[in-house]
mmCIF file of C-alpha atoms and ligand atoms in Angstrom:
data_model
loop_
_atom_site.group_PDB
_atom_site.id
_atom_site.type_symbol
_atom_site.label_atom_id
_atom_site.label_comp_id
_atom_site.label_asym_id
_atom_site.label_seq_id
_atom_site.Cartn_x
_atom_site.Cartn_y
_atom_site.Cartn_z
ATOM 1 C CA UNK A 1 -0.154 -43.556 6.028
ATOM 2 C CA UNK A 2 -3.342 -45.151 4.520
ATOM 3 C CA UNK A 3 -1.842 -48.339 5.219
ATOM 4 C CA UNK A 4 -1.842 -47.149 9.077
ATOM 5 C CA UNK A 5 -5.552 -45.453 8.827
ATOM 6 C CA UNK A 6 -6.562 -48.954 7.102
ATOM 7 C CA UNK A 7 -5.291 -50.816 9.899
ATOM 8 C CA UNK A 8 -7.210 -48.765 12.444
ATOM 9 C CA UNK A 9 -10.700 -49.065 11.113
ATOM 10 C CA UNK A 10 -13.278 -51.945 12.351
ATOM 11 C CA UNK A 11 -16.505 -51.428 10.101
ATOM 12 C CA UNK A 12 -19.211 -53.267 11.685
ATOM 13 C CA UNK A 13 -20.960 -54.507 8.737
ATOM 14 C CA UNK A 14 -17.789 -55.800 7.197
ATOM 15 C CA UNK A 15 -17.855 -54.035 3.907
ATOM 16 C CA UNK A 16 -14.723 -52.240 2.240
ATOM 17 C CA UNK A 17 -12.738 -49.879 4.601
ATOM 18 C CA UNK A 18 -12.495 -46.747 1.953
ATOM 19 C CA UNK A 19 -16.220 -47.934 0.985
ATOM 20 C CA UNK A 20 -17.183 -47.009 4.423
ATOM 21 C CA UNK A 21 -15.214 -44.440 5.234
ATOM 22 C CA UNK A 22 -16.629 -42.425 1.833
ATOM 23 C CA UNK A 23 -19.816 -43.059 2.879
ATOM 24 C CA UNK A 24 -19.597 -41.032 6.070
ATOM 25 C CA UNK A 25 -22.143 -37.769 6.255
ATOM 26 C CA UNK A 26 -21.399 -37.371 10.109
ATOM 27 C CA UNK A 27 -17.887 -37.629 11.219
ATOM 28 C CA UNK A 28 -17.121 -37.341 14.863
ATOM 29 C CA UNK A 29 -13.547 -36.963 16.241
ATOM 30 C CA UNK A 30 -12.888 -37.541 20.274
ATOM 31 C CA UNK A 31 -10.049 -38.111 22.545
ATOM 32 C CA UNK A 32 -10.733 -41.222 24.138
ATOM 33 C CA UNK A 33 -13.164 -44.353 24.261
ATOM 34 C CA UNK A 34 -16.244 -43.470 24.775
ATOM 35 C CA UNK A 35 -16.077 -39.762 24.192
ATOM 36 C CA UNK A 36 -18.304 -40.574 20.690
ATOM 37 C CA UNK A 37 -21.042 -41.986 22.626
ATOM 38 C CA UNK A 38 -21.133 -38.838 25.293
ATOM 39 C CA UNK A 39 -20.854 -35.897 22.730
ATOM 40 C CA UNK A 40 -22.136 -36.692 19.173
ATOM 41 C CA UNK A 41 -25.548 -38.837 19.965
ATOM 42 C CA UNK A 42 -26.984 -36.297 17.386
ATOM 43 C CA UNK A 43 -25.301 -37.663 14.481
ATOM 44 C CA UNK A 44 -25.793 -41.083 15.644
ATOM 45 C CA UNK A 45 -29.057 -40.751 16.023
ATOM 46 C CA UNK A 46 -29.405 -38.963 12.639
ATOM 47 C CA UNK A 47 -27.177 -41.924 10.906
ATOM 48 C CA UNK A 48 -29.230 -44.906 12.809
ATOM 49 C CA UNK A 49 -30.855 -46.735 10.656
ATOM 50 C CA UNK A 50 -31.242 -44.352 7.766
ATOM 51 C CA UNK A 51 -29.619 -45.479 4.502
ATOM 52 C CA UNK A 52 -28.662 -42.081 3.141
ATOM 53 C CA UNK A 53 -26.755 -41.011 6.381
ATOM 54 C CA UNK A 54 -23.813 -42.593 7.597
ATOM 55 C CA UNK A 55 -21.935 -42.113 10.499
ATOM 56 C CA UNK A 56 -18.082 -42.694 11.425
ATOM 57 C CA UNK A 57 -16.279 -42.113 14.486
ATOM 58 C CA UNK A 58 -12.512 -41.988 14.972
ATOM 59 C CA UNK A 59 -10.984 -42.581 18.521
ATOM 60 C CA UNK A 60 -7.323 -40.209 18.576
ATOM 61 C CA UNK A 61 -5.697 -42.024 22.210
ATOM 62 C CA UNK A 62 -5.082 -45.733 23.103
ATOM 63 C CA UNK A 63 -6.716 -45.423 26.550
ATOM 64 C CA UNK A 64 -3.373 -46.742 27.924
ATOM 65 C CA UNK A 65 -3.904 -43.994 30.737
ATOM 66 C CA UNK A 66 -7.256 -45.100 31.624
ATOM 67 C CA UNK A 67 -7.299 -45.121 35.352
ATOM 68 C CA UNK A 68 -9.323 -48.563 36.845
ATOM 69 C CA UNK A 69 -10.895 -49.799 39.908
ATOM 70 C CA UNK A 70 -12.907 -53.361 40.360
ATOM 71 C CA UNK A 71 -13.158 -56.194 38.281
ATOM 72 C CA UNK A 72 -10.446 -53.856 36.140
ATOM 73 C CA UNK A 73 -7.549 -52.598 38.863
ATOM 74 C CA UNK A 74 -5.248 -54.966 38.341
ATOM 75 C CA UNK A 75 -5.497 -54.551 34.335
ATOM 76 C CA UNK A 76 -2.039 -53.712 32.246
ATOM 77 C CA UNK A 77 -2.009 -50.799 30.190
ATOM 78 C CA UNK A 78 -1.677 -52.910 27.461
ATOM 79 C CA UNK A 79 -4.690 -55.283 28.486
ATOM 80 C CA UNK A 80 -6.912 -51.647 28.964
ATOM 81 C CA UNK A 81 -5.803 -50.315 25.640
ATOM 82 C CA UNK A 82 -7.461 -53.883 24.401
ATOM 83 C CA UNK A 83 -10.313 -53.503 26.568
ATOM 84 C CA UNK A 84 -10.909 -50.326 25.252
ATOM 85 C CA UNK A 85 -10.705 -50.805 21.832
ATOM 86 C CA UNK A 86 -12.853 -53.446 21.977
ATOM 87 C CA UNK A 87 -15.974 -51.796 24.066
ATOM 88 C CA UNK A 88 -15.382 -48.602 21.064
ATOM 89 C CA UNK A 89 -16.164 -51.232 18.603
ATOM 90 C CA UNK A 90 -18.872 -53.045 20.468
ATOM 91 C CA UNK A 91 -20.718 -49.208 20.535
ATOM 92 C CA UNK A 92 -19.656 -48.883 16.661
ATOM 93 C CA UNK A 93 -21.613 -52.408 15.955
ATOM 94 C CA UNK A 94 -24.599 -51.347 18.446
ATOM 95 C CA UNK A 95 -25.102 -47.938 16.882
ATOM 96 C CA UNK A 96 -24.868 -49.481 13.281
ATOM 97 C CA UNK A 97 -22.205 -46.791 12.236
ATOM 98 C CA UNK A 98 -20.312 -46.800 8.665
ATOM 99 C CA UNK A 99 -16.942 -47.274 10.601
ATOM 100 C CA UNK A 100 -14.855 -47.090 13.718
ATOM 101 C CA UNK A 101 -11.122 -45.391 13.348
ATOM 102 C CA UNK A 102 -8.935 -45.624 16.032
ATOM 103 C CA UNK A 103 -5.713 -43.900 16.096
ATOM 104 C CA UNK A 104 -4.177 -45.227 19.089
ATOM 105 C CA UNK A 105 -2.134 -42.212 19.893
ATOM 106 C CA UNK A 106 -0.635 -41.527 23.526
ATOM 107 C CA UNK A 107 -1.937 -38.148 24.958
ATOM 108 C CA UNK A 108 1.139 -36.334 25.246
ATOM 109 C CA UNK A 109 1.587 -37.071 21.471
ATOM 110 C CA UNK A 110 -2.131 -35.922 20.414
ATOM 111 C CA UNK A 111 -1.171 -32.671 23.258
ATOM 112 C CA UNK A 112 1.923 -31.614 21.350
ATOM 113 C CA UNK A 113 1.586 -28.559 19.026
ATOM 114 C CA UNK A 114 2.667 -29.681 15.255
ATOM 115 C CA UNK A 115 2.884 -33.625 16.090
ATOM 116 C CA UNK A 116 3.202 -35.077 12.341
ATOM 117 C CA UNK A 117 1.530 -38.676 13.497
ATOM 118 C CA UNK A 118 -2.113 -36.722 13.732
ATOM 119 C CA UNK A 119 -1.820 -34.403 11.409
ATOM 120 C CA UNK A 120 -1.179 -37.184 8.997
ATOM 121 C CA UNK A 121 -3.829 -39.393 10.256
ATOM 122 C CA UNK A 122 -6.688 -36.721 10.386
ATOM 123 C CA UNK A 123 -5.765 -35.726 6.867
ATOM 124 C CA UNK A 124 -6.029 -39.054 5.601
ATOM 125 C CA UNK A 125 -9.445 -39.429 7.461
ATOM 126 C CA UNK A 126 -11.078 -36.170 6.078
ATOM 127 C CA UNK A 127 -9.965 -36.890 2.927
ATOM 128 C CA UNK A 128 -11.319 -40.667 2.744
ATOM 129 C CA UNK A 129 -14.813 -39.532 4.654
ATOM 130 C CA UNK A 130 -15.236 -35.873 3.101
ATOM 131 C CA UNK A 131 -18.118 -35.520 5.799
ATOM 132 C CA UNK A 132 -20.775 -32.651 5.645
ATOM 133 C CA UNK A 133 -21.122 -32.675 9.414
ATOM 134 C CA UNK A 134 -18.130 -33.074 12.485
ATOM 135 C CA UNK A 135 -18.764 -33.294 16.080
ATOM 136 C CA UNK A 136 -15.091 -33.264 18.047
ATOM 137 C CA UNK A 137 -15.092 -31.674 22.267
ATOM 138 C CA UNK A 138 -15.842 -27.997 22.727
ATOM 139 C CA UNK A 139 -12.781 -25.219 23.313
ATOM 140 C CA UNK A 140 -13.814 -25.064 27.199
ATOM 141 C CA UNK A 141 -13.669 -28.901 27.684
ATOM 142 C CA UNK A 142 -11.505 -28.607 30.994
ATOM 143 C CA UNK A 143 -9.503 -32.239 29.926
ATOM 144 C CA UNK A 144 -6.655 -30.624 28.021
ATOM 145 C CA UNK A 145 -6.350 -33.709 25.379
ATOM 146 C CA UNK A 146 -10.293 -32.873 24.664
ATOM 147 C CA UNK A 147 -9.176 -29.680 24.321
ATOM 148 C CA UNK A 148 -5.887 -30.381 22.144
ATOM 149 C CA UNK A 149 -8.087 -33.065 19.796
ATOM 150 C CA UNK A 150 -10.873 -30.096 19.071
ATOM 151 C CA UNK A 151 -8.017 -27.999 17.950
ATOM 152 C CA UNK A 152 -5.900 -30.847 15.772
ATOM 153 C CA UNK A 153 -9.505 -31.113 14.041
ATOM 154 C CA UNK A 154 -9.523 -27.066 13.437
ATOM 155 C CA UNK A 155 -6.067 -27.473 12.014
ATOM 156 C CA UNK A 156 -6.963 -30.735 9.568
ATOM 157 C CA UNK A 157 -9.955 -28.892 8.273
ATOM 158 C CA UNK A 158 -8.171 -25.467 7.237
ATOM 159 C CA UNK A 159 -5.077 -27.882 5.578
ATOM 160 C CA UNK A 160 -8.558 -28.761 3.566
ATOM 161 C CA UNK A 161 -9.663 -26.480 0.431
ATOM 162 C CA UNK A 162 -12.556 -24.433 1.304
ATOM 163 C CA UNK A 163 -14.925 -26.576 -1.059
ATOM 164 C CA UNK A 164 -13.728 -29.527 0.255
ATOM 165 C CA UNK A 165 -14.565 -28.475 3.897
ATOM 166 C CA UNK A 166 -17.476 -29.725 5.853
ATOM 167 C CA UNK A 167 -20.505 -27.571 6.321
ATOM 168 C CA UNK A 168 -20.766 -27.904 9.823
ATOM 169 C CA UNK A 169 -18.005 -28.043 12.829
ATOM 170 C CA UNK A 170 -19.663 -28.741 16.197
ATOM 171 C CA UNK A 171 -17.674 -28.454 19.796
ATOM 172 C CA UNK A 172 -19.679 -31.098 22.042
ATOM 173 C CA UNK A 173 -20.000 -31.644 25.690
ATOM 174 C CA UNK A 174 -17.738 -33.707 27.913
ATOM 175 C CA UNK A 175 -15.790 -32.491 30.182
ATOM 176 C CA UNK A 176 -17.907 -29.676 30.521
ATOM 177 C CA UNK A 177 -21.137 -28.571 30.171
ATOM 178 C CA UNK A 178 -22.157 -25.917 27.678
ATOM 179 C CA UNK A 179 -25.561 -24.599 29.245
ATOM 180 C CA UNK A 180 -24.245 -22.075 30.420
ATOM 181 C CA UNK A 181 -23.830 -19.970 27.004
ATOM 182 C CA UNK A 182 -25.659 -17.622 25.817
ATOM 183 C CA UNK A 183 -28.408 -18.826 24.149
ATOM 184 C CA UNK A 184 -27.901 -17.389 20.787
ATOM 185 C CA UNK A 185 -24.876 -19.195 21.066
ATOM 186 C CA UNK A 186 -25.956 -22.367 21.886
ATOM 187 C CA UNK A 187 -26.326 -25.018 19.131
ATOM 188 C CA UNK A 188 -29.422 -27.327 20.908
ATOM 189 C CA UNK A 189 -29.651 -30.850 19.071
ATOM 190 C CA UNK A 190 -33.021 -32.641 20.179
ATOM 191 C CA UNK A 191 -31.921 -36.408 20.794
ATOM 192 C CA UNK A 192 -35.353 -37.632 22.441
ATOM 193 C CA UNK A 193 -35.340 -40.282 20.084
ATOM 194 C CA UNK A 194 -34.076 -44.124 20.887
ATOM 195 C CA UNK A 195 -33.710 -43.681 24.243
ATOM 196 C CA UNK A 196 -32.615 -47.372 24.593
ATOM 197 C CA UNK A 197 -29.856 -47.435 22.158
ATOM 198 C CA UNK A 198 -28.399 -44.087 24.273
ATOM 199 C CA UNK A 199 -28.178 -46.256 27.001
ATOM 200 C CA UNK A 200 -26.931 -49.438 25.329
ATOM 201 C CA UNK A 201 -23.891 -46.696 23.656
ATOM 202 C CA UNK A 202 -22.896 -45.825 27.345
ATOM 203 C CA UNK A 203 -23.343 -49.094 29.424
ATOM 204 C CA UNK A 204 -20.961 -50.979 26.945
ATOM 205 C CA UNK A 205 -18.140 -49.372 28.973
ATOM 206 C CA UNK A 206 -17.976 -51.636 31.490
ATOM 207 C CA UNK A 207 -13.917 -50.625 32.252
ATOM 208 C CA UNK A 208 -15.318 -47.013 33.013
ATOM 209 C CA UNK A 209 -18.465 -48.115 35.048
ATOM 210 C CA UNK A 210 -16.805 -50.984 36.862
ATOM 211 C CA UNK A 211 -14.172 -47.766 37.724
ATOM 212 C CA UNK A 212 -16.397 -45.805 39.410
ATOM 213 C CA UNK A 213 -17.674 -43.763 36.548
ATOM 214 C CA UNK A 214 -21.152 -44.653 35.535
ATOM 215 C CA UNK A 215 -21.183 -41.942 32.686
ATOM 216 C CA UNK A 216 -24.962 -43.931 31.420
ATOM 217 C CA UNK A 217 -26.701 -42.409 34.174
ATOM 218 C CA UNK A 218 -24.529 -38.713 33.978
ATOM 219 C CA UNK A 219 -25.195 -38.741 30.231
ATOM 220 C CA UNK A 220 -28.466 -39.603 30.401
ATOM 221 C CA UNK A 221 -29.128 -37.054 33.498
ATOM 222 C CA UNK A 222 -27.340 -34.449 31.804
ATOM 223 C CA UNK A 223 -29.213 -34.873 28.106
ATOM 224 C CA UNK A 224 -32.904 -34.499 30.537
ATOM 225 C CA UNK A 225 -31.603 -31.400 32.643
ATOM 226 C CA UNK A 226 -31.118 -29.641 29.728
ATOM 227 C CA UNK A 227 -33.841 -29.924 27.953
ATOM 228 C CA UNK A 228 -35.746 -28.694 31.279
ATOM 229 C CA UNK A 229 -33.616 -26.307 31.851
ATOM 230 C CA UNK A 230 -33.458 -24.373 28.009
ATOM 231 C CA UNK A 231 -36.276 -22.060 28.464
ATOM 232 C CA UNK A 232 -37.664 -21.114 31.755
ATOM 233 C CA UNK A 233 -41.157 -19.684 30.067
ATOM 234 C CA UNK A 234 -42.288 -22.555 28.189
ATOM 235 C CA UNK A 235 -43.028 -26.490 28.578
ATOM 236 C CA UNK A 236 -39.858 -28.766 27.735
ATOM 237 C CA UNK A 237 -39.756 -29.120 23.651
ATOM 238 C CA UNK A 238 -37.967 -32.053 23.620
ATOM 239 C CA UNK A 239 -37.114 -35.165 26.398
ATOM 240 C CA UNK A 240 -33.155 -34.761 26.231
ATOM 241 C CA UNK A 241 -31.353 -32.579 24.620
ATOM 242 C CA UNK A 242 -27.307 -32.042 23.628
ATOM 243 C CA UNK A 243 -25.614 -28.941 23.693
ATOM 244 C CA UNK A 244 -22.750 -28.126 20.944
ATOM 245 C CA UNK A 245 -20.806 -24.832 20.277
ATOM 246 C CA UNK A 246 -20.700 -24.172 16.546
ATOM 247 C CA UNK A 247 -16.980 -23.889 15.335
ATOM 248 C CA UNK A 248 -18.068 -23.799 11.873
ATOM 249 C CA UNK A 249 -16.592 -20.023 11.575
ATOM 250 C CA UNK A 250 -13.056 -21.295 12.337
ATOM 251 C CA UNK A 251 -13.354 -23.253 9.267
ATOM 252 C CA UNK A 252 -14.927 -20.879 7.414
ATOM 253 C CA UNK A 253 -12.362 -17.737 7.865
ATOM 254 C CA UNK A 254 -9.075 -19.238 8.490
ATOM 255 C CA UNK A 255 -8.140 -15.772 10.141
ATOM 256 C CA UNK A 256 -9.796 -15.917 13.027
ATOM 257 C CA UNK A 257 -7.623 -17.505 15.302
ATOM 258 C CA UNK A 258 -9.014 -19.658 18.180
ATOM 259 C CA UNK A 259 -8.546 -17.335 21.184
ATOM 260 C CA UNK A 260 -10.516 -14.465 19.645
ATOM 261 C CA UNK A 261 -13.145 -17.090 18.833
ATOM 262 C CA UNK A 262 -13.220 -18.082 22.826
ATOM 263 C CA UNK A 263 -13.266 -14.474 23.931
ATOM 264 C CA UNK A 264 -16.150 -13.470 21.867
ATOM 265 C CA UNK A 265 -17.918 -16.140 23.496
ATOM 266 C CA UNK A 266 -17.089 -15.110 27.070
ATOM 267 C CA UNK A 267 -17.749 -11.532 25.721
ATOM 268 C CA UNK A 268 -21.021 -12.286 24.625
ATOM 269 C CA UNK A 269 -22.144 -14.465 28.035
ATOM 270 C CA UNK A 270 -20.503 -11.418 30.099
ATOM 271 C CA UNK A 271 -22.833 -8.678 28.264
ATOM 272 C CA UNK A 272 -25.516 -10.752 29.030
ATOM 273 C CA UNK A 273 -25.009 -10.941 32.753
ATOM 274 C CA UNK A 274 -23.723 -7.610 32.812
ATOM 275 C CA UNK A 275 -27.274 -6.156 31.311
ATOM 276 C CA UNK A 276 -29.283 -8.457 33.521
ATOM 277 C CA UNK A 277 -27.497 -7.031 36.781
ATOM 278 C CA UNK A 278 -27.671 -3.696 35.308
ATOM 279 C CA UNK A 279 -31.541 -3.294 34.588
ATOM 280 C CA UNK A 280 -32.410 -4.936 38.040
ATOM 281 C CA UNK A 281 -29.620 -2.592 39.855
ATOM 282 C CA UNK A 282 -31.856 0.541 38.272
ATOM 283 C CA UNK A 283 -28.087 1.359 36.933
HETATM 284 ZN ZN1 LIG B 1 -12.338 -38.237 26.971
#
């Protein structure tokens, strides 16, 4: 199985593999191409250029499934799978990280509960990286393989022993946007830095853009309207901000199971409308 993990790493600056990979600090694990870029700019950022910080990412589908339009519509899975790959890497190389996994799964695969292929694969990857920060999607993603890939993650971290675990589990935005939380439950990561690199990490997916998905300027958009939006009292503290869930207390007491987790959260954001109507009803 290492043989299979080796196979899927590109490191951009060409070192050893397991070098790289035990270099790693910030880990980030997303479904598809691309997903890195969109949800963990944070630990890019906080890797870029800084030579005690290193970031990997690790890619769980082949983007066979990728839908196309364009320059791209005539493309064979096979041919996108390649394209794919290769823009991941290109974004690995721009944003100087440690090293680029992917695991070239199908989504039904990564979707099915107890699938030994992942399992396998993410156990070899935490245990080669050992990071002390992960970014993977958020539970209310609404693209079920986001969803399945945040809890595969969940499940590779408890097969971990608790000293071993990372310090930090972060769900990130994609597929949906996480604003909406309560704010004590909102993990806020200022990324106003290198706004040109955040650009550079979303415009290398040409296959996406040319397809009618230009997710540079919905990224960008998206990391501005929430740093205006955050506080309605005070000036903007930072130019763009990222929103995360923390998961770290699903790695932290491995009996609290995931739908409990969720339902405090919608608990939590329903008390807090619930009050609001309340005190302006006179109720
Ligand atoms: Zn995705």
């Amino acid at each position: 199985m290492l043989n299979n993990l080796l196979k899927a790493i590109y490191v951009p600056d060409h070192e050893d593999p397991l070098v790289a990979l035990s270099k790693t600090t910030h880990l980030a694990v997303g479904a598809h191409q691309d997903d890195i870029e969109i949800m963990a700019i944070d630990g890019i950022l906080a890797c870029y250029q800084n030579a005690d910080q290193h970031f990997t990412a690790c890619t769980v589908t082949d983007g066979r499934g990728t839908p196309r339009a364009g320059a791209f519509e005539n493309v064979s899975d096979a041919e996108m799978a390649e394209i794919r790959a290769n823009e991941q890497n290109k974004a690995a190389e721009i944003g100087k990280y440690a090293a680029q996994v992917q695991l070239g799964f199908q989504s039904h695969q990564v979707r099915q509960p107890d699938f030994k292929g992942l399992a396998d694969s993410l156990d070899q990857l935490f245990s080669h990286t050992r990071p002390k920060i992960v970014y993977t999607h958020n539970l209310f993603d609404k693209h079920s393989s986001h969803v399945a890939v945040a809890l595969r993650v969940i499940e590779a971290i408890r097969r971990m022993s608790p000293e071993t675990r990372p310090e930090k589990l972060y769900g990130c935005e994609v597929w949906r946007a996480l604003d909406f939380l309560p704010d004590e439950k909102k993990v806020l990561f200022d990324v106003s830095a290198e706004p040109d690199l955040q650009s550079a990490l979303l415009t290398v997916y040409e296959s996406q853009i040319a397809g009618g998905k230009n997710y540079e300027q919905a990224v960008i958009g998206r990391r501005i309207a929430n740093a205006t939006f955050q506080d309605p009292y005070q000036p903007d503290q930072a130019s763009r901000i990222s929103i995360a869930m923390d998961l770290s207390p699903l790695i932290r007491n491995d009996d609290l199971s995931v739908p409990e987790f969720t339902r405090a959260l919608f608990k939590a954001l329903e008390t807090q409308i619930s009050q609001t109507l309340a005190g302006l009803l006179g109720q």
